[in-house]
Structures are given as structure tokens and as C-alpha cells.
Short mmCIF file of C-alpha atoms in Angstrom, two decimals:
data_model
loop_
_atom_site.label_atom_id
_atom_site.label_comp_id
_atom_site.label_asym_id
_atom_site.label_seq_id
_atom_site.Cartn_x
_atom_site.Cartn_y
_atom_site.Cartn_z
CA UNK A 29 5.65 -2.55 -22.72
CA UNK A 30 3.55 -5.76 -22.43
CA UNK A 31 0.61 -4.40 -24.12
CA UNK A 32 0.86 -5.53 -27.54
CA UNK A 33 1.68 -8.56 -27.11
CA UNK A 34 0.06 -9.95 -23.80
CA UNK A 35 -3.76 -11.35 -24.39
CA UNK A 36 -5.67 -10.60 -21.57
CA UNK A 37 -9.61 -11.37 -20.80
CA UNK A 38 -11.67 -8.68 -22.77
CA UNK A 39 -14.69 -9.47 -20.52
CA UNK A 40 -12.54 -8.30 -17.57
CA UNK A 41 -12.98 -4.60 -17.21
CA UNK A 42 -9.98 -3.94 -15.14
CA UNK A 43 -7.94 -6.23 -17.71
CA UNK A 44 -8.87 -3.98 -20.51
CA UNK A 45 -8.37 -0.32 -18.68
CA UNK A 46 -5.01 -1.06 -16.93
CA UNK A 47 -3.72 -2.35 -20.52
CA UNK A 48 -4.94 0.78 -22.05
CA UNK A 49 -3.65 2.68 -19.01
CA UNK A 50 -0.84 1.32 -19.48
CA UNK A 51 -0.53 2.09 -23.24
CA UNK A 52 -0.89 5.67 -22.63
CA UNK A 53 2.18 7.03 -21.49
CA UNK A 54 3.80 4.80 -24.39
CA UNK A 55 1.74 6.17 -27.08
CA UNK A 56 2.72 9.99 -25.52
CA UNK A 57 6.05 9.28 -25.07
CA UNK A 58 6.85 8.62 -29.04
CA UNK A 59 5.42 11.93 -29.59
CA UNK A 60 7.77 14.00 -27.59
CA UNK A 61 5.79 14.37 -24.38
CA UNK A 62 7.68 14.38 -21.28
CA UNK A 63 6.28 12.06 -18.50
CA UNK A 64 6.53 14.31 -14.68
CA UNK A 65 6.06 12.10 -11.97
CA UNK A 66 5.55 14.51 -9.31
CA UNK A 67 1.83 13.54 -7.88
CA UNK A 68 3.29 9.46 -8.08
CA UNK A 69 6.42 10.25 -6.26
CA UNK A 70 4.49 12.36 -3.77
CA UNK A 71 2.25 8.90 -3.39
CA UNK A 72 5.18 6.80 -2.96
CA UNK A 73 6.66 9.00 -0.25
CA UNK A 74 3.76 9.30 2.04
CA UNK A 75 2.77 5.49 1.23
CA UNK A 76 6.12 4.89 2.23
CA UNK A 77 7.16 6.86 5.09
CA UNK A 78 3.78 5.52 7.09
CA UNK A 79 5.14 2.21 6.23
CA UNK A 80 8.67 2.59 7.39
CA UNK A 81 7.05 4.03 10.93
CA UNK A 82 5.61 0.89 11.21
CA UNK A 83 8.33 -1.07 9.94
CA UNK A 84 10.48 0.38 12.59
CA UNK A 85 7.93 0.28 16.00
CA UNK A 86 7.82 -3.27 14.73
CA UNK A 87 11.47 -4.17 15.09
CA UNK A 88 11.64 -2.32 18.03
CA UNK A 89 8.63 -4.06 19.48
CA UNK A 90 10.09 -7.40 18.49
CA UNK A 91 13.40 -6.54 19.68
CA UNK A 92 12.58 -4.84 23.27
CA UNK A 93 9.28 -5.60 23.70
CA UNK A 94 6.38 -3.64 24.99
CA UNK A 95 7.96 -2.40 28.14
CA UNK A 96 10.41 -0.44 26.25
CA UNK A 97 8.61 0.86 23.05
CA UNK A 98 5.50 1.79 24.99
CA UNK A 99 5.93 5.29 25.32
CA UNK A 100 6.83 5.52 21.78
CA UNK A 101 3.44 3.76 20.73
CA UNK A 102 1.30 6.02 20.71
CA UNK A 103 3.16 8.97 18.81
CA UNK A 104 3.86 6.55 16.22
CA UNK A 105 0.27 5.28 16.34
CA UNK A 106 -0.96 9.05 15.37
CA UNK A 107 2.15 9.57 13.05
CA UNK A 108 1.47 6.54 10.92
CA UNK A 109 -2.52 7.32 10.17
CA UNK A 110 -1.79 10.96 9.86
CA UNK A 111 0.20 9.35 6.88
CA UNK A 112 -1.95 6.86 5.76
CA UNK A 113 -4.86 9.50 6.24
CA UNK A 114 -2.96 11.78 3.63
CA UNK A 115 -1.80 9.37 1.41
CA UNK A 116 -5.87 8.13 0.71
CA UNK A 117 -6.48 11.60 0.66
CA UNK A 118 -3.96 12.03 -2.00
CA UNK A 119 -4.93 9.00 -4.15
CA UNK A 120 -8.67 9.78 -4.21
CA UNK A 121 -9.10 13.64 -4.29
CA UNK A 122 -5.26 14.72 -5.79
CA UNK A 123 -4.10 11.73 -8.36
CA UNK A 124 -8.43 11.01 -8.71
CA UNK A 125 -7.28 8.06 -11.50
CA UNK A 126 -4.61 10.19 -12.56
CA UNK A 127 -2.72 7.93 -15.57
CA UNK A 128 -0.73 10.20 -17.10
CA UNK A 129 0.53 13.54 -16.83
CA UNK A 130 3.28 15.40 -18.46
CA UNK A 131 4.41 18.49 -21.07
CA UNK A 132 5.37 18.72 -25.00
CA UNK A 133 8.42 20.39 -25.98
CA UNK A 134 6.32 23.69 -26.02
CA UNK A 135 5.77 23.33 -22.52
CA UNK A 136 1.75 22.78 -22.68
CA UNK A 137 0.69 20.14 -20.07
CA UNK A 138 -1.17 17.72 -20.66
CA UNK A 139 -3.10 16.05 -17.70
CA UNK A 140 -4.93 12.17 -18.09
CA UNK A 141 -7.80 10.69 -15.66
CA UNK A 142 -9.25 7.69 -16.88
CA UNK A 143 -12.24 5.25 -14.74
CA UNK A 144 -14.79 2.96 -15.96
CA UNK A 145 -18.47 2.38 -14.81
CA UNK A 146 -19.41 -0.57 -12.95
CA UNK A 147 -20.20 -3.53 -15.89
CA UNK A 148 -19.55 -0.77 -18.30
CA UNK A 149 -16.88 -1.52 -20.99
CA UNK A 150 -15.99 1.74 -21.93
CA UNK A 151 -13.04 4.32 -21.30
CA UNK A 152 -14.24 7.47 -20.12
CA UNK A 153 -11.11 10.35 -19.94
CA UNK A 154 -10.71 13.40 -18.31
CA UNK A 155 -7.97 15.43 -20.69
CA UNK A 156 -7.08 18.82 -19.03
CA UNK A 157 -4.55 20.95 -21.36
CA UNK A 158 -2.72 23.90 -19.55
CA UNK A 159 -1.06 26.16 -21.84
CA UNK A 160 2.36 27.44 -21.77
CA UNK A 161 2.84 30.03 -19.56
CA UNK A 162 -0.15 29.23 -17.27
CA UNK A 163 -1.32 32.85 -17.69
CA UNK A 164 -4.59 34.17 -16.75
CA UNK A 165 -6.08 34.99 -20.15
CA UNK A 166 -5.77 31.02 -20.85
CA UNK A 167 -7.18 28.61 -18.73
CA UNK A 168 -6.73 25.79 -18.94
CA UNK A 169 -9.37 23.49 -20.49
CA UNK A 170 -10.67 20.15 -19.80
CA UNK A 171 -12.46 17.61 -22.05
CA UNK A 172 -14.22 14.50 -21.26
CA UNK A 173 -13.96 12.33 -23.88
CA UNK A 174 -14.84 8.58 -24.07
CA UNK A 175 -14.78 5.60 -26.37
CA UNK A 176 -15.23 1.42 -25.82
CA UNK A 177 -12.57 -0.66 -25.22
CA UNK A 178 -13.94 -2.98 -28.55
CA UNK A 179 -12.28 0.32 -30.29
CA UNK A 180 -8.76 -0.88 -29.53
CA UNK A 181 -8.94 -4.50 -28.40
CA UNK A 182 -9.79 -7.66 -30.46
CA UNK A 183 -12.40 -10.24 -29.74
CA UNK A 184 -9.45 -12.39 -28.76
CA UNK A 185 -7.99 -9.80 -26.32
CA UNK A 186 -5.13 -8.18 -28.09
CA UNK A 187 -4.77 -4.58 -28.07
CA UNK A 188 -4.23 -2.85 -30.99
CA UNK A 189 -2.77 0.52 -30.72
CA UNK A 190 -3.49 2.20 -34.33
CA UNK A 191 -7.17 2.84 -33.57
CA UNK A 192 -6.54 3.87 -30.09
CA UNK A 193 -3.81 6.53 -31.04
CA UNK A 194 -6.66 7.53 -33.83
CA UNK A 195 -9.05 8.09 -31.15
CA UNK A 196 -6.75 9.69 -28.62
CA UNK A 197 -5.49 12.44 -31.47
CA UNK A 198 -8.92 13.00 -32.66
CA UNK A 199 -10.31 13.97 -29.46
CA UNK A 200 -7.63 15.94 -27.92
CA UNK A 201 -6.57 18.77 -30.12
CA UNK A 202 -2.84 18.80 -28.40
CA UNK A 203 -2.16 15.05 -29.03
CA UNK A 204 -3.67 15.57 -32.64
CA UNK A 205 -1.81 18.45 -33.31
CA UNK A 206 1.09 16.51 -32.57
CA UNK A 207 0.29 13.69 -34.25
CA UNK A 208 -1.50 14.87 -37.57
CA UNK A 209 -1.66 11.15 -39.16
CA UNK A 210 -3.72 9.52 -36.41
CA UNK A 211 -6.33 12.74 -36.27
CA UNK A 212 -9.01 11.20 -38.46
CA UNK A 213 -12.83 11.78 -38.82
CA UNK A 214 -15.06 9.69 -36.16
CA UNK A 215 -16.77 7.14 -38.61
CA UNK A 216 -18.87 5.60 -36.02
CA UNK A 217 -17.66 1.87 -36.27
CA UNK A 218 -17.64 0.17 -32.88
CA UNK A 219 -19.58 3.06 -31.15
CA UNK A 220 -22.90 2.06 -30.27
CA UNK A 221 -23.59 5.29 -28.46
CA UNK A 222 -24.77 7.71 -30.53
CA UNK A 223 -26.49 5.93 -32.72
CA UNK A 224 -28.49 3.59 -31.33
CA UNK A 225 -28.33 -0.10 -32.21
CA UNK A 226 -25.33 0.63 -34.63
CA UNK A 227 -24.83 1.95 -37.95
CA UNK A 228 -27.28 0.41 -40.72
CA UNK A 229 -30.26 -0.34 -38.67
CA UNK A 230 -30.49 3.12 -37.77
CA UNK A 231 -31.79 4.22 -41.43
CA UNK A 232 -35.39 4.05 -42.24
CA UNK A 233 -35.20 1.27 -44.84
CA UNK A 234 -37.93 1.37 -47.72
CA UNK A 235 -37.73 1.10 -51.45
CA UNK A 236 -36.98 4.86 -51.98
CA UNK A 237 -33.33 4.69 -50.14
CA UNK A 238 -32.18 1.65 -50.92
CA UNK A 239 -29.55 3.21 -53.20
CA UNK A 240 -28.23 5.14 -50.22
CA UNK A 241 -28.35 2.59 -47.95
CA UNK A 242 -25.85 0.59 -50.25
CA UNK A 243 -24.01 3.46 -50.69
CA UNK A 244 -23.37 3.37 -46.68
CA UNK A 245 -22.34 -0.17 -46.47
CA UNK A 246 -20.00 -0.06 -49.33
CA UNK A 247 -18.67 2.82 -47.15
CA UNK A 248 -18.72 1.12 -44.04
CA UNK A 249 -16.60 -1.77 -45.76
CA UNK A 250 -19.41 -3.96 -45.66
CA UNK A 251 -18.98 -6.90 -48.01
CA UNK A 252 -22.55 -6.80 -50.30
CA UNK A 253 -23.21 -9.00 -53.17
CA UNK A 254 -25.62 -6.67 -55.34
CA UNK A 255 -27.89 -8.64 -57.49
CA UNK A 256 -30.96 -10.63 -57.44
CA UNK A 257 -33.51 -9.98 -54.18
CA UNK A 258 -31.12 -10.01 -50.99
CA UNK A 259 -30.74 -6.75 -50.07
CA UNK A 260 -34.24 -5.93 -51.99
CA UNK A 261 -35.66 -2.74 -50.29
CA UNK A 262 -39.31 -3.31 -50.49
CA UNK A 263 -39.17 -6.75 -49.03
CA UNK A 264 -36.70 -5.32 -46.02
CA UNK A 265 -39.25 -2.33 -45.68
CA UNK A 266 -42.23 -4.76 -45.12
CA UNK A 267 -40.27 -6.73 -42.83
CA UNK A 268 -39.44 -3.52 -40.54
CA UNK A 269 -43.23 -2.93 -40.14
CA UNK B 2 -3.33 -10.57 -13.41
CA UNK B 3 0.01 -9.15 -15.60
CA UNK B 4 4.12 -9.74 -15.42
CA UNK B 5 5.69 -8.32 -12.51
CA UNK B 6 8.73 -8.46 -14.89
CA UNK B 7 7.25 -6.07 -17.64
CA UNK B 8 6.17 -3.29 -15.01
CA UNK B 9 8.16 0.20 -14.80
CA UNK B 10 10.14 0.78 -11.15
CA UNK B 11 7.22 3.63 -10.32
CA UNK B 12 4.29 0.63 -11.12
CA UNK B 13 6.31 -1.94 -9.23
CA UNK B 14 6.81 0.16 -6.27
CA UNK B 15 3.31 1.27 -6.12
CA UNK B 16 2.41 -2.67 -6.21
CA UNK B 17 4.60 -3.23 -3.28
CA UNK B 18 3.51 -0.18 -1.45
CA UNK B 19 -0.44 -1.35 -1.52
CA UNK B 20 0.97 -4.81 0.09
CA UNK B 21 3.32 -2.67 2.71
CA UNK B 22 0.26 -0.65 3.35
CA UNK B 23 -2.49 -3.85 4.59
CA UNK B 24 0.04 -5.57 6.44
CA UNK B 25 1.47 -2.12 8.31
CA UNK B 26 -2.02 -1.12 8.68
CA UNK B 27 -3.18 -4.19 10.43
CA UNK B 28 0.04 -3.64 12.59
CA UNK B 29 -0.82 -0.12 13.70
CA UNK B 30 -4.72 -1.36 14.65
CA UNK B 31 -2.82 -3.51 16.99
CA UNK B 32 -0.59 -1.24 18.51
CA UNK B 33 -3.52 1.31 18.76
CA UNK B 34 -5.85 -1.00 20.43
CA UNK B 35 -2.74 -1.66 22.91
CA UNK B 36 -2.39 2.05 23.26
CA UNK B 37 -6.17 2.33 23.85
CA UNK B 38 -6.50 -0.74 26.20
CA UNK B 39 -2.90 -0.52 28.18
CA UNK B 40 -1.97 -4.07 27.22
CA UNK B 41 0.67 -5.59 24.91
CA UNK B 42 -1.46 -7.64 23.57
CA UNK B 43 -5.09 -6.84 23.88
CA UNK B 44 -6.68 -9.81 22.57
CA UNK B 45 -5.90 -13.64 23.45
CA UNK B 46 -6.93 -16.75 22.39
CA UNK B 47 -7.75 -19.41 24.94
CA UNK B 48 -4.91 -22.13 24.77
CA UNK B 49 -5.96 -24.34 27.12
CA UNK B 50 -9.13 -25.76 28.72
CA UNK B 51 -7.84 -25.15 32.16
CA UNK B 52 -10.90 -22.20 32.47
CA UNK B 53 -13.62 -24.32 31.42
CA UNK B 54 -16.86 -24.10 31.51
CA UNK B 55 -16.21 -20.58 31.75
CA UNK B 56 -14.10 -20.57 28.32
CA UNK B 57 -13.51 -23.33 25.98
CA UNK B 58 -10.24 -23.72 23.66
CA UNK B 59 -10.31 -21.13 20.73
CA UNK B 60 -12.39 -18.36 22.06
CA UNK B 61 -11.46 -15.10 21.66
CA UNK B 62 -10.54 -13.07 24.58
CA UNK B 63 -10.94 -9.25 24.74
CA UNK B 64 -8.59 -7.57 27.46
CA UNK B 65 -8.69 -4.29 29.49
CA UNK B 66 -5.35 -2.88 31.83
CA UNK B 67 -6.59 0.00 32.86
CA UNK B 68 -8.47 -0.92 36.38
CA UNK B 69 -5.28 -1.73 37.93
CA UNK B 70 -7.44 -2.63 41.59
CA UNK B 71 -8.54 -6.15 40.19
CA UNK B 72 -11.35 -8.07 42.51
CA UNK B 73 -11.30 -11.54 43.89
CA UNK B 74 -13.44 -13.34 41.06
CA UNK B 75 -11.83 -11.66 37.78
CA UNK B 76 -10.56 -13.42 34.90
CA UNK B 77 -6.94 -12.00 34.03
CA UNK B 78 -4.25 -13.19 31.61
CA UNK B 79 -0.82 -12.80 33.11
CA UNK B 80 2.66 -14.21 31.59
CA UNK B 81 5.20 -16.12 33.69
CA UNK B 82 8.94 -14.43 33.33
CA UNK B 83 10.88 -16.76 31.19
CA UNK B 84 7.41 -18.53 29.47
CA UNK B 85 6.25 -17.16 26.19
CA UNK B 86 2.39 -18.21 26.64
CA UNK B 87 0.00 -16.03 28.35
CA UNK B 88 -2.31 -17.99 30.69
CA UNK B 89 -5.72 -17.38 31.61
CA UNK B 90 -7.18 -17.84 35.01
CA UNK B 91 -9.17 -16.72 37.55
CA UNK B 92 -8.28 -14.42 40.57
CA UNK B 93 -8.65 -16.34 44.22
CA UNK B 94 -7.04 -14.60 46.81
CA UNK B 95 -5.11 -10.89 46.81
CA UNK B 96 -2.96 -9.52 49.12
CA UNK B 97 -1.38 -6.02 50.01
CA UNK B 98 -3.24 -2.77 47.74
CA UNK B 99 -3.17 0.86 48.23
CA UNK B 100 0.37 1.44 49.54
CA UNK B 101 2.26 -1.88 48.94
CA UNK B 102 1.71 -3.23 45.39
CA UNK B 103 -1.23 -5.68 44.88
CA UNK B 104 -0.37 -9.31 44.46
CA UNK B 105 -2.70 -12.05 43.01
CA UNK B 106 -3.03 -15.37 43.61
CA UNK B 107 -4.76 -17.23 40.34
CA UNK B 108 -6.35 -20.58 39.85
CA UNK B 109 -7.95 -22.02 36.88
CA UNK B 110 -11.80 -23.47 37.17
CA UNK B 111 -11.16 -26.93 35.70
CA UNK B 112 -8.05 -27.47 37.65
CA UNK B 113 -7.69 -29.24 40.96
CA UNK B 114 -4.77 -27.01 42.21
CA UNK B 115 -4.06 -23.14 42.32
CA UNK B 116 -1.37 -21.77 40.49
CA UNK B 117 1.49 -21.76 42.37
CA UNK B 118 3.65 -24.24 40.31
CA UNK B 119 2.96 -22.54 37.12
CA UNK B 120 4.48 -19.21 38.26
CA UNK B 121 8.20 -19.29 38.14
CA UNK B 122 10.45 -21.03 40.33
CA UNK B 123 10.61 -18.99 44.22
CA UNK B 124 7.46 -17.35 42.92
CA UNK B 125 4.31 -17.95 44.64
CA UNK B 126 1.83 -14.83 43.84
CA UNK B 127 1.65 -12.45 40.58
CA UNK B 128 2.37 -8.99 40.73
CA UNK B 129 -0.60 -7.30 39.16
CA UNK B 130 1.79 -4.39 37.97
CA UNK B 131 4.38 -6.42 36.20
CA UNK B 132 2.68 -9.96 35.65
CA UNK B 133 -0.91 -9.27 34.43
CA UNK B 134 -1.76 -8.54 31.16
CA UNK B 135 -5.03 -7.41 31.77
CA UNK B 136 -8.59 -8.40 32.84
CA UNK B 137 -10.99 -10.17 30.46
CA UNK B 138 -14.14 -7.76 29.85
CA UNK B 139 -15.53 -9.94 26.91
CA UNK B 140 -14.99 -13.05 24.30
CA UNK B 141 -16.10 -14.63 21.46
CA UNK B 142 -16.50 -18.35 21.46
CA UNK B 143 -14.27 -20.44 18.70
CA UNK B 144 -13.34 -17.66 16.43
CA UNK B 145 -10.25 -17.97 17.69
CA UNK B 146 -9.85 -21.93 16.89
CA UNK B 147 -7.95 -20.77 13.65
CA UNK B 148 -4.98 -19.16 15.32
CA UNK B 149 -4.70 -22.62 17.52
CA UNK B 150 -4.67 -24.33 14.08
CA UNK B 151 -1.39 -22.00 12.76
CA UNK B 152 -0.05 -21.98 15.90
CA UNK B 153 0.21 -25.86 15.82
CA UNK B 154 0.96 -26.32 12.02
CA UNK B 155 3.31 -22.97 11.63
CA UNK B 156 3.33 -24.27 7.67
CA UNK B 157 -0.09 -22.56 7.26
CA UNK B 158 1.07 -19.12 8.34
CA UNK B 159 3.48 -19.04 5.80
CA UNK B 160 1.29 -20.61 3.16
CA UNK B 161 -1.29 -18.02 4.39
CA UNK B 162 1.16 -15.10 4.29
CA UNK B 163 2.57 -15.57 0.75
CA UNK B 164 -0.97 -16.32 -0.89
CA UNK B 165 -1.98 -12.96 0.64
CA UNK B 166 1.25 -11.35 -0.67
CA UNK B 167 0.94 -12.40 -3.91
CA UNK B 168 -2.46 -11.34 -4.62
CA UNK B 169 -2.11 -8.11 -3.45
CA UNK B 170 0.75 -7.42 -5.54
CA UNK B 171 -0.42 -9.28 -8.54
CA UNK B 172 -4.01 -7.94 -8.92
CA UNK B 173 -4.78 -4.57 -9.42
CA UNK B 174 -8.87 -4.65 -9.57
#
């Protein structure tokens, strides 16, 4: 769909989570999952039956005026916000930010809820994985797994969908067990929460690490010119206190 | 904002259905507070300044059609068979009650005359049943002024509708 190629505003939150939303199903699809649309078709009806009730006291209205549809009023009144009363019902404590839900060729389901905080740029999921049959012995488990959006988007707001599949099969054991390549080892670039303030800055620099510490940037892919006083650990060390 | 082109026929018709839903909701509010109130059309805007001092041009009227025995000295809004605009005056004489239905005789507080030539032709009193919309039990002054404005320009309602339209199907905050 549009997400790899459209550029959209990365400081807009709700640019970045429908794109990834809407990435999602895509990414699940090419690996044999099976999209069911039950809980969105169940939306759509009740959305749209309360709409046709109205729809239809307001051609009536317009076409016979009040003196003729005023008896029906008030049924359809009570009939429409029964509706509309189920349908918000159904959207916020059924769907609750349902994005995707749907079953491998084994038959496990797979169910995905995604939100975002308030001023908060990061995707917080809620996986639940029901095994196939849904048997007592095996409940069915539910992760909550997050990551931010910098993960998968580039400053200039394209997404990327490589380290987004990467961080979707690490986390969930069904989607990694479906797709091996992507199930990779969390190296902690881009994720500023658990170690605070990032990856280098966390280490206690002095003279007696220094080794290690350039051991850890050449691993991180940093680009370090070696030679001469730069990265010199007792000066750093001196600095830091 | 994104394409409505690139969207999949569940997404589009979940776009349209939150657009369906504000307008059909404001529609039902209506119809409720008719229900609730016993009036096709429970709140008016003053057209005219035929009623002032009492109401100016632009205020909100709030109507009530349940007290079917209305006084000398009420404000009603009746329509005239055969004349789309509802008019607002005050009641000045009323004849028959109880048994025989009630009939009204109206008159507006800036004008020199009573009502008689605005009610249809070989009409010369309202029927409270059939003509009167209801009673006025309370107003706000000039909120109203904007439906005078879209009323007299009818451009603006459409501008106004299809601005609303599109944002509601092209934002999804």
C-alpha cells in the first residue's frame, strides 16, 4: 500500500502509527497469515444500520413531513442510539485499537492492538497468540511489546519496513517463527529506553576501559578514527567528573 | 492526511461511516428533542424584527408543544398553510377552549396591525392544534445570526457542508 512510498510528518504521532498500522497487515500477509475481518464487519454493520435508520426517517421526514412520520419518531429515535450506543461500545471495549487480527496456515491466531501515549512517539502492541485448537491446557498468551517509531521511519518521514519486520519477528515468537530471517538479537540502536541516554554514554568512561569502549563503537558501526588524543580515555574521564 | 485512492474497501468504508455517523447523529438529536418537546422543529431563529424589543433578529428560540391551553400574553411560533417560514408573535385574543378547539389570534409587538393578513387567505384566527408550533419558554440572543447568514447566502451551507465532509473523512487523528 502507500506506506513505502508516501512521506508523511514524523513529528505527527497519528501520521506515524496509522502508517505503521497500516503496514501491518501487509507485512503478515506475505507470510501466509490470513486477515478475518469479523470484529470490522461487525463495526461496519452496526455503524451502518444506525445510519440507514436515520437515512430513512430523514427522507420520510422530508418527503411527508412531521405530521406523518411522527409516530414513527420516536421508535426510530431509541432504535438508532441503541445502535450507535453498541457500535461505541464495540469500538472501545471489543475492537480496543484492534489493527490486525487473523490465523497462519496452522490455524494459530494471532490478535494486534496498537495505541500511543499522548506526545509519546512510540508504538506500544498488545500481541495475543491463541493456539490451534483453543483447548484448555493452552491459553492463549498475550505480550506487550513496544518500540519507537525512529525504529522504522527516517528523519525525512519514510518508512522503512526491514527494521520494523525485524522488530515485529523478534518480539512475537509466532511471527518470528514464521519469519526466521527478520528474528534478530535487540542491539539497542534507536531505543533510548532501557538504557538511559543511549548507548555509549551509558559506560563509565576512564582510562582502564577505553579498549572496550572502542570495541563497542566499532560494534555499534560507529565511524572512529583511532590515533592521536581524540578519543583519549583519561582526558574523557576527567571531563565526566 | 493520506490518499483516499490507496485505502482498502474495509478502511474506506470505515472513513465514510465516521462522516455518516456526525451528520446522522446530529439528525437524531433533532428528532429526539422534537420527540421530547412535541414540535417539528423545536428551536427557531428569529427572522424578523416584527417581536422587538422582546426579540431581536438572530436569537435563538427554544420551543415547548406540550401545554396545548396557551394564555393571552404567550409568545408562539405558528406556520401559515402554503408559507414555508415560521413566524413568531405574540398571543392577543383566544376564543372557544375546552370543548370546541382553541383558536388564537396573534400580533407582533413592533407592528401596528394584528395578524390577520398574514394568515392565509379566508383565514382570520390560528388553530392552536394544527397552526402552532409551540410556545417560546426561552432564547438566546444572536447565536442564531449565523443561520440568517446561510439562509441568505445558501453558497455557505454548501461550502460549510463539504469542508466538514472532507475533514472527517480525510483525517483520522
Amino acid at each position: 500500500m502507500s506506506s513505502a512510498t508516501t512521506k508523511i510528518a514524523v513529528h505527527s504521532l497519528a501520521d506515524l502509527k496509522n502508517t505503521t498500522d497500516d503496514a501491518l497487515p501487509n507485512y503478515l500477509h506475505s507470510l501466509k497469515f490470513r486477515q478475518l475481518h469479523t470484529k470490522t464487519d461487525i463495526r461496519l454493520l452496526l455503524g451502518y444500520s444506525a445510519v440507514l435508520i436515520a437515512g430513512v426517517l430523514f427522507y420520510f421526514d422530508w418527503k411527508f413531513g412531521w405530521s406523518v412520520t411522527k409516530p414513527y419518531t420516536l421508535p426510530a429515535v431509541v432504535a438508532y442510539f441503541l445502535l450507535n450506543g453498541c457500535f461505541t461500545v464495540w469500538v472501545f471495549w471489543v475492537e480496543k485499537g484492534l489493527v490486525y487480527e487473523g490465523e497462519n496456515g496452522q490455524g494459530e491466531k494471532i490478535s494486534i492492538r496498537s495505541h500511543t501515549n499522548k506526545h509519546d512517539p512510540t508504538y506500544h502492541l498488545i500481541v495475543t497468540i491463541t493456539p490451534s485448537p483453543p483447548s484448555t491446557s493452552q491459553k492463549s498468551t498475550t505480550l506487550n511489546i513496544s518500540s519507537p517509531f525512529t525504529k522504522w521511519f527516517t528523519a525525512d518521514g519514510y518508512f522503512t519496513a526491514k527494521p520494523f519486520q525485524q522488530f515485529l519477528a523478534s518480539s512475537v515468537p509466532l511471527i518470528g517463527a514464521a519469519d526466521p530471517n527478520n528474528d534478530v538479537e535487540e542491539i539497542g540502536r534507536g531505543s533510548g529506553q532501557n538504557q538511559q541516554g543511549g548507548g555509549i554514554q551509558g559506560f563509565n568512561v576512564s582510562g582502564n576501559n577505553a579498549l572496550e569502549i572502542l570495541e563497542q563503537l566499532k560494534r555499534a558501526g560507529a565511524n572512529v578514527t583511532v590515533g592521536g588524543q581524540p578519543v583519549g580515555g583519561g582526558q574523557a574521564g576527567r571531563r565526566r567528573k | 492526511m493520506l490518499s483516499l485512492g490507496g485505502m482498502q474497501p474495509r478502511q474506506l468504508a470505515t472513513q465514510l461511516l465516521n462522516f455518516a455517523l456526525v451528520l446522522s447523529t446530529a439528525f437524531m438529536l433533532w428528532k429526539g428533542l422534537s420527540v421530547v418537546t412535541d414540535s417539528p422543529s423545536p428551536i427557531v431563529v428569529v427572522l424578523s424584527g416584527s417581536m422587538e424589543p422582546a426579540f431581536q433578529r438572530g436569537d435563538l428560540l427554544f420551543l415547548w408543544n406540550r401545554g396545548m391551553d396557551t394564555k393571552i400574553g404567550e409568545i408562539v411560533v405558528y406556520n401559515v398553510k402554503g408559507k414555508d417560514i415560521p413566524i413568531v408573535h405574540r398571543v392577543v385574543r383566544r376564543f372557544g377552549g375546552g370543548d370546541s378547539p382553541l383558536r388564537l389570534l396573534t400580533k407582533g409587538d413592533n407592528n401596528m396591525a394584528d395578524d390577520t393578513e398574514l394568515y392565509a387567505r379566508g383565514q382570520s384566527y390560528l388553530n392552536r392544534a394544527e397552526d402552532v408550533i409551540g410556545s417560546v419558554v426561552g432564547f438566546i440572543p444572536y447565536v442564531g445570526y449565523v443561520t440568517i447568514l446561510l439562509s441568505e447566502y445558501p453558497w455557505l451551507k454548501q461550502a460549510m457542508l463539504g469542508i466538514m465532509g472532507l475533514m472527517v473523512v480525510l483525517q483520522r487523528e
